[in-house]
């Protein structure tokens, strides 16, 4: 079982591995250096965590926005199922990158088997 402190580095490394396998060269050259959560939204429609992420290309780093979409509505941080939020290694489709807005969205519930 992961707690929140252990979750963020696990997600960081999982995002790095997912980016390295992207078909788009401009995305494959990106990597993630850190997630900094700063807003926890526990509404019934779209429970999510938002914050900043350090996204890098080579030696250059930029601060981007991120959103982690929670797969089920939760009422408190204590109810967040951290272990289930790290997408499996054999899954894809859970990571969205918006280069123009400098925004990353992680939606573990959208993961589908990676057939490559």
N, CA, C and O atoms as CSV, one atom per row, in Angstrom:
chain,resi,resn,atom,element,x,y,z
A,1,UNK,N,N,0.843,-1.192,0.000
A,1,UNK,CA,C,0.000,0.000,0.000
A,1,UNK,C,C,0.882,1.246,0.000
A,1,UNK,O,O,1.819,1.362,0.789
A,2,UNK,N,N,0.569,2.150,-0.878
A,2,UNK,CA,C,1.276,3.432,-0.934
A,2,UNK,C,C,0.552,4.467,-0.089
A,2,UNK,O,O,-0.677,4.484,-0.020
A,3,UNK,N,N,1.326,5.324,0.549
A,3,UNK,CA,C,0.730,6.513,1.145
A,3,UNK,C,C,0.984,7.672,0.189
A,3,UNK,O,O,1.642,7.498,-0.837
A,4,UNK,N,N,0.472,8.842,0.517
A,4,UNK,CA,C,0.606,9.970,-0.404
A,4,UNK,C,C,2.064,10.350,-0.645
A,4,UNK,O,O,2.443,10.637,-1.781
A,5,UNK,N,N,2.879,10.355,0.396
A,5,UNK,CA,C,4.289,10.734,0.225
A,5,UNK,C,C,5.017,9.813,-0.748
A,5,UNK,O,O,5.849,10.277,-1.528
A,6,UNK,N,N,4.719,8.526,-0.715
A,6,UNK,CA,C,5.361,7.570,-1.619
A,6,UNK,C,C,4.731,7.598,-3.015
A,6,UNK,O,O,5.385,7.249,-3.998
A,7,UNK,N,N,3.477,8.007,-3.100
A,7,UNK,CA,C,2.766,8.004,-4.378
A,7,UNK,C,C,3.379,8.946,-5.404
A,7,UNK,O,O,3.598,8.545,-6.547
A,8,UNK,N,N,3.661,10.190,-5.024
A,8,UNK,CA,C,4.088,11.195,-6.009
A,8,UNK,C,C,5.375,10.814,-6.733
A,8,UNK,O,O,5.435,10.985,-7.950
A,9,UNK,N,N,6.407,10.310,-6.061
A,9,UNK,CA,C,7.588,9.848,-6.812
A,9,UNK,C,C,7.271,8.654,-7.727
A,9,UNK,O,O,7.823,8.559,-8.823
A,10,UNK,N,N,6.395,7.753,-7.294
A,10,UNK,CA,C,6.005,6.622,-8.155
A,10,UNK,C,C,5.315,7.123,-9.414
A,10,UNK,O,O,5.589,6.634,-10.511
A,11,UNK,N,N,4.421,8.096,-9.263
A,11,UNK,CA,C,3.739,8.646,-10.430
A,11,UNK,C,C,4.725,9.366,-11.341
A,11,UNK,O,O,4.645,9.248,-12.564
A,12,UNK,N,N,5.643,10.102,-10.754
A,12,UNK,CA,C,6.663,10.816,-11.538
A,12,UNK,C,C,7.412,9.848,-12.455
A,12,UNK,O,O,7.549,10.108,-13.650
A,13,UNK,N,N,7.895,8.741,-11.905
A,13,UNK,CA,C,8.657,7.778,-12.704
A,13,UNK,C,C,7.774,7.049,-13.712
A,13,UNK,O,O,8.233,6.702,-14.800
A,14,UNK,N,N,6.522,6.815,-13.360
A,14,UNK,CA,C,5.608,6.174,-14.321
A,14,UNK,C,C,5.337,7.107,-15.498
A,14,UNK,O,O,5.280,6.655,-16.641
A,15,UNK,N,N,5.169,8.400,-15.232
A,15,UNK,CA,C,4.973,9.382,-16.305
A,15,UNK,C,C,6.205,9.420,-17.209
A,15,UNK,O,O,6.070,9.481,-18.431
A,16,UNK,N,N,7.393,9.386,-16.627
A,16,UNK,CA,C,8.628,9.380,-17.423
A,16,UNK,C,C,8.634,8.188,-18.380
A,16,UNK,O,O,8.956,8.338,-19.559
A,17,UNK,N,N,8.278,7.007,-17.877
A,17,UNK,CA,C,8.272,5.812,-18.728
A,17,UNK,C,C,7.204,5.923,-19.825
A,17,UNK,O,O,7.430,5.500,-20.958
A,18,UNK,N,N,6.054,6.486,-19.487
A,18,UNK,CA,C,4.998,6.641,-20.492
A,18,UNK,C,C,5.420,7.631,-21.571
A,18,UNK,O,O,5.202,7.385,-22.757
A,19,UNK,N,N,6.015,8.738,-21.174
A,19,UNK,CA,C,6.478,9.728,-22.151
A,19,UNK,C,C,7.527,9.135,-23.089
A,19,UNK,O,O,7.529,9.432,-24.284
A,20,UNK,N,N,8.409,8.309,-22.561
A,20,UNK,CA,C,9.476,7.739,-23.390
A,20,UNK,C,C,8.934,6.809,-24.471
A,20,UNK,O,O,9.627,6.540,-25.452
A,21,UNK,N,N,7.710,6.315,-24.309
A,21,UNK,CA,C,7.113,5.433,-25.298
A,21,UNK,C,C,6.108,6.104,-26.216
A,21,UNK,O,O,5.449,5.432,-27.009
A,22,UNK,N,N,5.983,7.417,-26.120
A,22,UNK,CA,C,5.016,8.141,-26.953
A,22,UNK,C,C,5.429,8.095,-28.426
A,22,UNK,O,O,6.619,8.162,-28.735
A,23,UNK,N,N,4.455,7.981,-29.340
A,23,UNK,CA,C,4.792,7.971,-30.765
A,23,UNK,C,C,5.244,9.334,-31.285
A,23,UNK,O,O,5.970,9.404,-32.276
A,24,UNK,N,N,4.829,10.409,-30.636
A,24,UNK,CA,C,5.181,11.772,-31.046
A,24,UNK,C,C,6.558,12.132,-30.475
A,24,UNK,O,O,6.743,12.151,-29.258
A,25,UNK,N,N,7.523,12.418,-31.360
A,25,UNK,CA,C,8.885,12.739,-30.912
A,25,UNK,C,C,8.933,13.924,-29.965
A,25,UNK,O,O,9.757,13.947,-29.051
A,26,UNK,N,N,8.059,14.916,-30.164
A,26,UNK,CA,C,8.080,16.098,-29.295
A,26,UNK,C,C,7.654,15.753,-27.872
A,26,UNK,O,O,8.029,16.452,-26.931
A,27,UNK,N,N,6.887,14.698,-27.704
A,27,UNK,CA,C,6.493,14.256,-26.365
A,27,UNK,C,C,7.513,13.294,-25.776
A,27,UNK,O,O,7.738,13.277,-24.565
A,28,UNK,N,N,8.128,12.495,-26.641
A,28,UNK,CA,C,9.102,11.502,-26.168
A,28,UNK,C,C,10.313,12.153,-25.520
A,28,UNK,O,O,10.978,11.539,-24.685
A,29,UNK,N,N,10.603,13.388,-25.896
A,29,UNK,CA,C,11.779,14.065,-25.336
A,29,UNK,C,C,11.496,14.734,-23.988
A,29,UNK,O,O,12.408,15.278,-23.366
A,30,UNK,N,N,10.244,14.697,-23.536
A,30,UNK,CA,C,9.890,15.298,-22.248
A,30,UNK,C,C,10.119,14.312,-21.108
A,30,UNK,O,O,10.111,13.098,-21.312
A,31,UNK,N,N,10.321,14.840,-19.923
A,31,UNK,CA,C,10.342,14.017,-18.722
A,31,UNK,C,C,9.860,14.850,-17.547
A,31,UNK,O,O,9.853,16.079,-17.608
A,32,UNK,N,N,9.465,14.190,-16.502
A,32,UNK,CA,C,8.868,14.843,-15.338
A,32,UNK,C,C,9.844,14.786,-14.177
A,32,UNK,O,O,10.396,13.731,-13.865
A,33,UNK,N,N,10.051,15.924,-13.544
A,33,UNK,CA,C,10.993,15.985,-12.429
A,33,UNK,C,C,10.309,16.057,-11.067
A,33,UNK,O,O,10.926,15.739,-10.050
A,34,UNK,N,N,9.037,16.472,-11.035
A,34,UNK,CA,C,8.393,16.561,-9.725
A,34,UNK,C,C,6.937,16.986,-9.875
A,34,UNK,O,O,6.598,17.794,-10.740
A,35,UNK,N,N,6.084,16.430,-9.019
A,35,UNK,CA,C,4.701,16.877,-8.877
A,35,UNK,C,C,4.569,17.613,-7.551
A,35,UNK,O,O,5.073,17.161,-6.523
A,36,UNK,N,N,3.884,18.755,-7.591
A,36,UNK,CA,C,3.644,19.540,-6.380
A,36,UNK,C,C,2.136,19.766,-6.274
A,36,UNK,O,O,1.616,20.723,-6.849
A,37,UNK,N,N,1.430,18.900,-5.548
A,37,UNK,CA,C,-0.019,19.071,-5.424
A,37,UNK,C,C,-0.342,20.274,-4.540
A,37,UNK,O,O,0.319,20.503,-3.527
A,38,UNK,N,N,-1.359,21.037,-4.928
A,38,UNK,CA,C,-1.729,22.167,-4.069
A,38,UNK,C,C,-3.223,22.392,-3.945
A,38,UNK,O,O,-3.639,23.288,-3.211
A,39,UNK,N,N,-4.050,21.612,-4.635
A,39,UNK,CA,C,-5.502,21.755,-4.499
A,39,UNK,C,C,-6.151,20.383,-4.625
A,39,UNK,O,O,-5.926,19.658,-5.594
A,40,UNK,N,N,-6.948,20.046,-3.642
A,40,UNK,CA,C,-7.653,18.771,-3.605
A,40,UNK,C,C,-9.141,19.076,-3.732
A,40,UNK,O,O,-9.719,19.752,-2.881
A,41,UNK,N,N,-9.761,18.570,-4.808
A,41,UNK,CA,C,-11.175,18.838,-5.072
A,41,UNK,C,C,-11.956,17.543,-4.882
A,41,UNK,O,O,-11.725,16.555,-5.579
A,42,UNK,N,N,-12.870,17.562,-3.943
A,42,UNK,CA,C,-13.640,16.363,-3.620
A,42,UNK,C,C,-15.119,16.550,-3.914
A,42,UNK,O,O,-15.965,16.203,-3.089
A,43,UNK,N,N,-15.441,17.102,-5.094
A,43,UNK,CA,C,-16.848,17.227,-5.450
A,43,UNK,C,C,-17.319,15.923,-6.087
A,43,UNK,O,O,-16.506,15.074,-6.451
A,44,UNK,N,N,-18.610,15.772,-6.216
A,44,UNK,CA,C,-19.176,14.507,-6.699
A,44,UNK,C,C,-18.945,14.252,-8.178
A,44,UNK,O,O,-18.936,13.099,-8.609
A,45,UNK,N,N,-18.761,15.296,-8.954
A,45,UNK,CA,C,-18.674,15.134,-10.400
A,45,UNK,C,C,-17.267,14.770,-10.861
A,45,UNK,O,O,-17.091,13.809,-11.609
A,46,UNK,N,N,-16.281,15.515,-10.430
A,46,UNK,CA,C,-14.925,15.327,-10.946
A,46,UNK,C,C,-13.896,15.483,-9.833
A,46,UNK,O,O,-13.191,16.490,-9.763
A,47,UNK,N,N,-13.818,14.494,-8.976
A,47,UNK,CA,C,-12.809,14.542,-7.919
A,47,UNK,C,C,-11.430,14.536,-8.563
A,47,UNK,O,O,-11.152,13.727,-9.448
A,48,UNK,N,N,-10.569,15.442,-8.116
A,48,UNK,CA,C,-9.253,15.564,-8.738
A,48,UNK,C,C,-8.299,16.284,-7.797
A,48,UNK,O,O,-8.701,16.921,-6.823
A,49,UNK,N,N,-7.033,16.158,-8.126
A,49,UNK,CA,C,-5.968,16.883,-7.441
A,49,UNK,C,C,-5.288,17.730,-8.502
A,49,UNK,O,O,-4.987,17.247,-9.594
A,50,UNK,N,N,-5.049,18.981,-8.184
A,50,UNK,CA,C,-4.380,19.879,-9.122
A,50,UNK,C,C,-3.132,20.447,-8.477
A,50,UNK,O,O,-3.019,20.506,-7.252
A,51,UNK,N,N,-2.209,20.859,-9.306
A,51,UNK,CA,C,-0.983,21.446,-8.790
A,51,UNK,C,C,-0.035,21.803,-9.912
A,51,UNK,O,O,-0.443,22.076,-11.041
A,52,UNK,N,N,1.251,21.795,-9.571
A,52,UNK,CA,C,2.314,22.139,-10.512
A,52,UNK,C,C,3.188,20.910,-10.720
A,52,UNK,O,O,3.352,20.078,-9.828
A,53,UNK,N,N,3.739,20.821,-11.914
A,53,UNK,CA,C,4.675,19.742,-12.237
A,53,UNK,C,C,5.863,20.354,-12.956
A,53,UNK,O,O,5.701,21.246,-13.789
A,54,UNK,N,N,7.046,19.879,-12.636
A,54,UNK,CA,C,8.240,20.307,-13.362
A,54,UNK,C,C,8.412,19.366,-14.537
A,54,UNK,O,O,8.704,18.183,-14.366
A,55,UNK,N,N,8.224,19.912,-15.744
A,55,UNK,CA,C,8.367,19.142,-16.973
A,55,UNK,C,C,9.641,19.611,-17.662
A,55,UNK,O,O,9.881,20.810,-17.804
A,56,UNK,N,N,10.441,18.660,-18.083
A,56,UNK,CA,C,11.776,18.967,-18.592
A,56,UNK,C,C,11.943,18.464,-20.023
A,56,UNK,O,O,11.309,17.501,-20.454
A,57,UNK,N,N,12.823,19.160,-20.733
A,57,UNK,CA,C,13.280,18.741,-22.059
A,57,UNK,C,C,14.780,18.997,-22.042
A,57,UNK,O,O,15.221,20.146,-22.016
A,58,UNK,N,N,15.549,17.936,-22.056
A,58,UNK,CA,C,16.996,18.099,-21.911
A,58,UNK,C,C,17.308,18.692,-20.545
A,58,UNK,O,O,16.869,18.171,-19.519
A,59,UNK,N,N,18.072,19.788,-20.534
A,59,UNK,CA,C,18.424,20.434,-19.265
A,59,UNK,C,C,17.483,21.576,-18.912
A,59,UNK,O,O,17.648,22.214,-17.872
A,60,UNK,N,N,16.506,21.840,-19.759
A,60,UNK,CA,C,15.556,22.928,-19.543
A,60,UNK,C,C,14.336,22.420,-18.771
A,60,UNK,O,O,13.788,21.367,-19.099
A,61,UNK,N,N,13.914,23.164,-17.750
A,61,UNK,CA,C,12.744,22.802,-16.958
A,61,UNK,C,C,11.721,23.926,-17.006
A,61,UNK,O,O,12.068,25.107,-17.006
A,62,UNK,N,N,10.446,23.532,-17.049
A,62,UNK,CA,C,9.350,24.488,-17.000
A,62,UNK,C,C,8.332,24.015,-15.973
A,62,UNK,O,O,8.116,22.816,-15.796
A,63,UNK,N,N,7.719,24.968,-15.308
A,63,UNK,CA,C,6.656,24.641,-14.372
A,63,UNK,C,C,5.335,24.593,-15.138
A,63,UNK,O,O,4.913,25.590,-15.724
A,64,UNK,N,N,4.695,23.439,-15.130
A,64,UNK,CA,C,3.428,23.218,-15.815
A,64,UNK,C,C,2.331,23.016,-14.781
A,64,UNK,O,O,2.609,22.795,-13.602
A,65,UNK,N,N,1.083,23.095,-15.231
A,65,UNK,CA,C,-0.061,22.711,-14.413
A,65,UNK,C,C,-0.276,21.210,-14.578
A,65,UNK,O,O,0.040,20.638,-15.622
A,66,UNK,N,N,-0.814,20.583,-13.543
A,66,UNK,CA,C,-1.240,19.198,-13.701
A,66,UNK,C,C,-2.578,18.993,-13.007
A,66,UNK,O,O,-2.956,19.724,-12.091
A,67,UNK,N,N,-3.273,17.977,-13.477
A,67,UNK,CA,C,-4.493,17.506,-12.823
A,67,UNK,C,C,-4.419,15.988,-12.771
A,67,UNK,O,O,-4.102,15.336,-13.765
A,68,UNK,N,N,-4.710,15.443,-11.618
A,68,UNK,CA,C,-4.822,13.999,-11.430
A,68,UNK,C,C,-6.298,13.722,-11.187
A,68,UNK,O,O,-6.846,14.090,-10.148
A,69,UNK,N,N,-6.927,13.077,-12.142
A,69,UNK,CA,C,-8.349,12.766,-12.037
A,69,UNK,C,C,-8.495,11.509,-11.196
A,69,UNK,O,O,-7.931,10.463,-11.517
A,70,UNK,N,N,-9.253,11.621,-10.123
A,70,UNK,CA,C,-9.455,10.473,-9.242
A,70,UNK,C,C,-10.524,9.564,-9.839
A,70,UNK,O,O,-11.527,10.057,-10.354
A,71,UNK,N,N,-10.329,8.250,-9.781
A,71,UNK,CA,C,-11.239,7.327,-10.450
A,71,UNK,C,C,-12.596,7.173,-9.770
A,71,UNK,O,O,-13.529,6.635,-10.366
A,72,UNK,N,N,-12.711,7.630,-8.556
A,72,UNK,CA,C,-14.005,7.577,-7.865
A,72,UNK,C,C,-14.079,8.777,-6.928
A,72,UNK,O,O,-13.060,9.303,-6.481
A,73,UNK,N,N,-15.290,9.188,-6.649
A,73,UNK,CA,C,-15.459,10.334,-5.755
A,73,UNK,C,C,-14.995,9.960,-4.347
A,73,UNK,O,O,-15.345,8.904,-3.820
A,74,UNK,N,N,-14.219,10.830,-3.768
A,74,UNK,CA,C,-13.775,10.659,-2.390
A,74,UNK,C,C,-14.114,11.937,-1.632
A,74,UNK,O,O,-14.274,13.001,-2.230
A,75,UNK,N,N,-14.222,11.824,-0.328
A,75,UNK,CA,C,-14.602,12.983,0.477
A,75,UNK,C,C,-13.432,13.627,1.196
A,75,UNK,O,O,-13.497,14.801,1.561
A,76,UNK,N,N,-12.358,12.868,1.405
A,76,UNK,CA,C,-11.202,13.396,2.132
A,76,UNK,C,C,-9.922,12.809,1.551
A,76,UNK,O,O,-9.960,11.828,0.808
A,77,UNK,N,N,-8.802,13.409,1.891
A,77,UNK,CA,C,-7.504,12.875,1.452
A,77,UNK,C,C,-7.262,11.483,2.006
A,77,UNK,O,O,-6.619,10.660,1.355
A,78,UNK,N,N,-7.769,11.209,3.200
A,78,UNK,CA,C,-7.578,9.889,3.804
A,78,UNK,C,C,-8.259,8.778,3.012
A,78,UNK,O,O,-7.877,7.614,3.139
A,79,UNK,N,N,-9.256,9.111,2.202
A,79,UNK,CA,C,-9.983,8.110,1.418
A,79,UNK,C,C,-9.374,7.864,0.039
A,79,UNK,O,O,-9.840,6.989,-0.690
A,80,UNK,N,N,-8.355,8.612,-0.322
A,80,UNK,CA,C,-7.767,8.451,-1.654
A,80,UNK,C,C,-7.023,7.112,-1.732
A,80,UNK,O,O,-6.165,6.832,-0.895
A,81,UNK,N,N,-7.349,6.283,-2.736
A,81,UNK,CA,C,-6.691,4.978,-2.893
A,81,UNK,C,C,-5.370,5.122,-3.659
A,81,UNK,O,O,-5.301,4.792,-4.843
A,82,UNK,N,N,-4.339,5.605,-2.997
A,82,UNK,CA,C,-3.079,5.966,-3.657
A,82,UNK,C,C,-2.515,4.844,-4.515
A,82,UNK,O,O,-2.067,5.096,-5.633
A,83,UNK,N,N,-2.526,3.629,-4.024
A,83,UNK,CA,C,-1.940,2.504,-4.779
A,83,UNK,C,C,-2.610,2.300,-6.129
A,83,UNK,O,O,-1.948,1.929,-7.099
A,84,UNK,N,N,-3.904,2.537,-6.203
A,84,UNK,CA,C,-4.626,2.304,-7.461
A,84,UNK,C,C,-4.450,3.441,-8.460
A,84,UNK,O,O,-4.923,3.338,-9.591
A,85,UNK,N,N,-3.786,4.514,-8.071
A,85,UNK,CA,C,-3.628,5.668,-8.953
A,85,UNK,C,C,-2.361,5.621,-9.805
A,85,UNK,O,O,-2.188,6.463,-10.687
A,86,UNK,N,N,-1.485,4.671,-9.565
A,86,UNK,CA,C,-0.298,4.509,-10.412
A,86,UNK,C,C,-0.696,3.571,-11.555
A,86,UNK,O,O,-0.955,2.390,-11.321
A,87,UNK,N,N,-0.746,4.086,-12.791
A,87,UNK,CA,C,-1.177,3.243,-13.915
A,87,UNK,C,C,-0.243,2.052,-14.119
A,87,UNK,O,O,0.970,2.176,-13.949
A,88,UNK,N,N,-0.803,0.901,-14.482
A,88,UNK,CA,C,0.022,-0.284,-14.720
A,88,UNK,C,C,1.011,-0.058,-15.866
A,88,UNK,O,O,0.775,0.764,-16.751
A,89,UNK,N,N,2.105,-0.791,-15.833
A,89,UNK,CA,C,3.138,-0.668,-16.869
A,89,UNK,C,C,2.635,-1.087,-18.246
A,89,UNK,O,O,3.134,-0.596,-19.259
A,90,UNK,N,N,1.664,-1.977,-18.300
A,90,UNK,CA,C,1.164,-2.460,-19.590
A,90,UNK,C,C,-0.091,-1.715,-20.044
A,90,UNK,O,O,-0.879,-2.237,-20.832
A,91,UNK,N,N,-0.270,-0.487,-19.538
A,91,UNK,CA,C,-1.443,0.321,-19.893
A,91,UNK,C,C,-1.010,1.653,-20.490
A,91,UNK,O,O,0.080,2.154,-20.214
A,92,UNK,N,N,-1.888,2.211,-21.312
A,92,UNK,CA,C,-1.652,3.514,-21.918
A,92,UNK,C,C,-2.985,4.251,-21.982
A,92,UNK,O,O,-4.000,3.726,-21.526
A,93,UNK,N,N,-2.996,5.448,-22.535
A,93,UNK,CA,C,-4.230,6.200,-22.686
A,93,UNK,C,C,-4.625,7.013,-21.473
A,93,UNK,O,O,-5.668,7.667,-21.484
A,94,UNK,N,N,-3.828,6.988,-20.444
A,94,UNK,CA,C,-4.151,7.669,-19.190
A,94,UNK,C,C,-3.454,9.020,-19.043
A,94,UNK,O,O,-3.718,9.748,-18.086
A,95,UNK,N,N,-2.573,9.362,-19.973
A,95,UNK,CA,C,-1.776,10.583,-19.877
A,95,UNK,C,C,-2.097,11.509,-21.044
A,95,UNK,O,O,-2.006,11.113,-22.206
A,96,UNK,N,N,-2.475,12.744,-20.724
A,96,UNK,CA,C,-2.734,13.761,-21.751
A,96,UNK,C,C,-1.769,14.917,-21.552
A,96,UNK,O,O,-1.558,15.389,-20.435
A,97,UNK,N,N,-1.192,15.361,-22.656
A,97,UNK,CA,C,-0.220,16.454,-22.625
A,97,UNK,C,C,-0.727,17.580,-23.519
A,97,UNK,O,O,-1.069,17.347,-24.679
A,98,UNK,N,N,-0.777,18.785,-22.990
A,98,UNK,CA,C,-1.127,19.966,-23.775
A,98,UNK,C,C,0.098,20.870,-23.790
A,98,UNK,O,O,0.342,21.622,-22.846
A,99,UNK,N,N,0.869,20.788,-24.878
A,99,UNK,CA,C,2.108,21.564,-24.978
A,99,UNK,C,C,1.843,23.065,-24.967
A,99,UNK,O,O,2.587,23.818,-24.339
A,100,UNK,N,N,0.793,23.510,-25.654
A,100,UNK,CA,C,0.505,24.940,-25.754
A,100,UNK,C,C,0.135,25.545,-24.402
A,100,UNK,O,O,0.569,26.647,-24.067
A,101,UNK,N,N,-0.664,24.820,-23.634
A,101,UNK,CA,C,-1.092,25.325,-22.320
A,101,UNK,C,C,-0.140,24.919,-21.199
A,101,UNK,O,O,-0.301,25.342,-20.055
A,102,UNK,N,N,0.851,24.099,-21.535
A,102,UNK,CA,C,1.781,23.554,-20.537
A,102,UNK,C,C,0.994,22.915,-19.390
A,102,UNK,O,O,1.070,23.324,-18.232
A,103,UNK,N,N,0.240,21.898,-19.778
A,103,UNK,CA,C,-0.629,21.210,-18.827
A,103,UNK,C,C,-0.543,19.707,-19.065
A,103,UNK,O,O,-0.507,19.242,-20.204
A,104,UNK,N,N,-0.511,18.968,-17.975
A,104,UNK,CA,C,-0.496,17.512,-18.018
A,104,UNK,C,C,-1.705,17.015,-17.225
A,104,UNK,O,O,-2.009,17.527,-16.148
A,105,UNK,N,N,-2.385,16.013,-17.774
A,105,UNK,CA,C,-3.510,15.421,-17.055
A,105,UNK,C,C,-3.290,13.922,-16.960
A,105,UNK,O,O,-3.001,13.254,-17.954
A,106,UNK,N,N,-3.430,13.415,-15.767
A,106,UNK,CA,C,-3.281,11.987,-15.491
A,106,UNK,C,C,-4.656,11.473,-15.087
A,106,UNK,O,O,-5.247,11.946,-14.117
A,107,UNK,N,N,-5.155,10.506,-15.836
A,107,UNK,CA,C,-6.465,9.928,-15.538
A,107,UNK,C,C,-6.337,8.405,-15.507
A,107,UNK,O,O,-6.561,7.744,-16.520
A,108,UNK,N,N,-5.978,7.847,-14.349
A,108,UNK,CA,C,-5.769,6.404,-14.262
A,108,UNK,C,C,-6.973,5.585,-14.718
A,108,UNK,O,O,-6.806,4.491,-15.259
A,109,UNK,N,N,-8.177,6.097,-14.508
A,109,UNK,CA,C,-9.381,5.375,-14.906
A,109,UNK,C,C,-9.550,5.250,-16.408
A,109,UNK,O,O,-10.374,4.460,-16.868
A,110,UNK,N,N,-8.787,6.012,-17.186
A,110,UNK,CA,C,-8.861,5.956,-18.650
A,110,UNK,C,C,-7.846,4.984,-19.243
A,110,UNK,O,O,-7.782,4.832,-20.463
A,111,UNK,N,N,-7.063,4.333,-18.414
A,111,UNK,CA,C,-6.020,3.420,-18.900
A,111,UNK,C,C,-6.630,2.247,-19.669
A,111,UNK,O,O,-7.648,1.678,-19.275
A,112,UNK,N,N,-5.972,1.908,-20.775
A,112,UNK,CA,C,-6.359,0.757,-21.596
A,112,UNK,C,C,-5.103,-0.073,-21.854
A,112,UNK,O,O,-3.992,0.451,-21.763
A,113,UNK,N,N,-5.260,-1.355,-22.174
A,113,UNK,CA,C,-4.074,-2.177,-22.447
A,113,UNK,C,C,-3.239,-1.600,-23.585
A,113,UNK,O,O,-3.773,-1.154,-24.600
A,114,UNK,N,N,-1.931,-1.617,-23.401
A,114,UNK,CA,C,-0.994,-1.170,-24.435
A,114,UNK,C,C,-0.697,-2.371,-25.319
A,114,UNK,O,O,-0.074,-3.335,-24.874
A,115,UNK,N,N,-1.136,-2.316,-26.555
A,115,UNK,CA,C,-1.010,-3.458,-27.461
A,115,UNK,C,C,0.294,-3.479,-28.232
A,115,UNK,O,O,0.517,-4.399,-29.019
A,116,UNK,N,N,1.167,-2.497,-28.036
A,116,UNK,CA,C,2.464,-2.473,-28.742
A,116,UNK,C,C,3.483,-3.329,-28.055
A,116,UNK,O,O,4.622,-3.422,-28.513
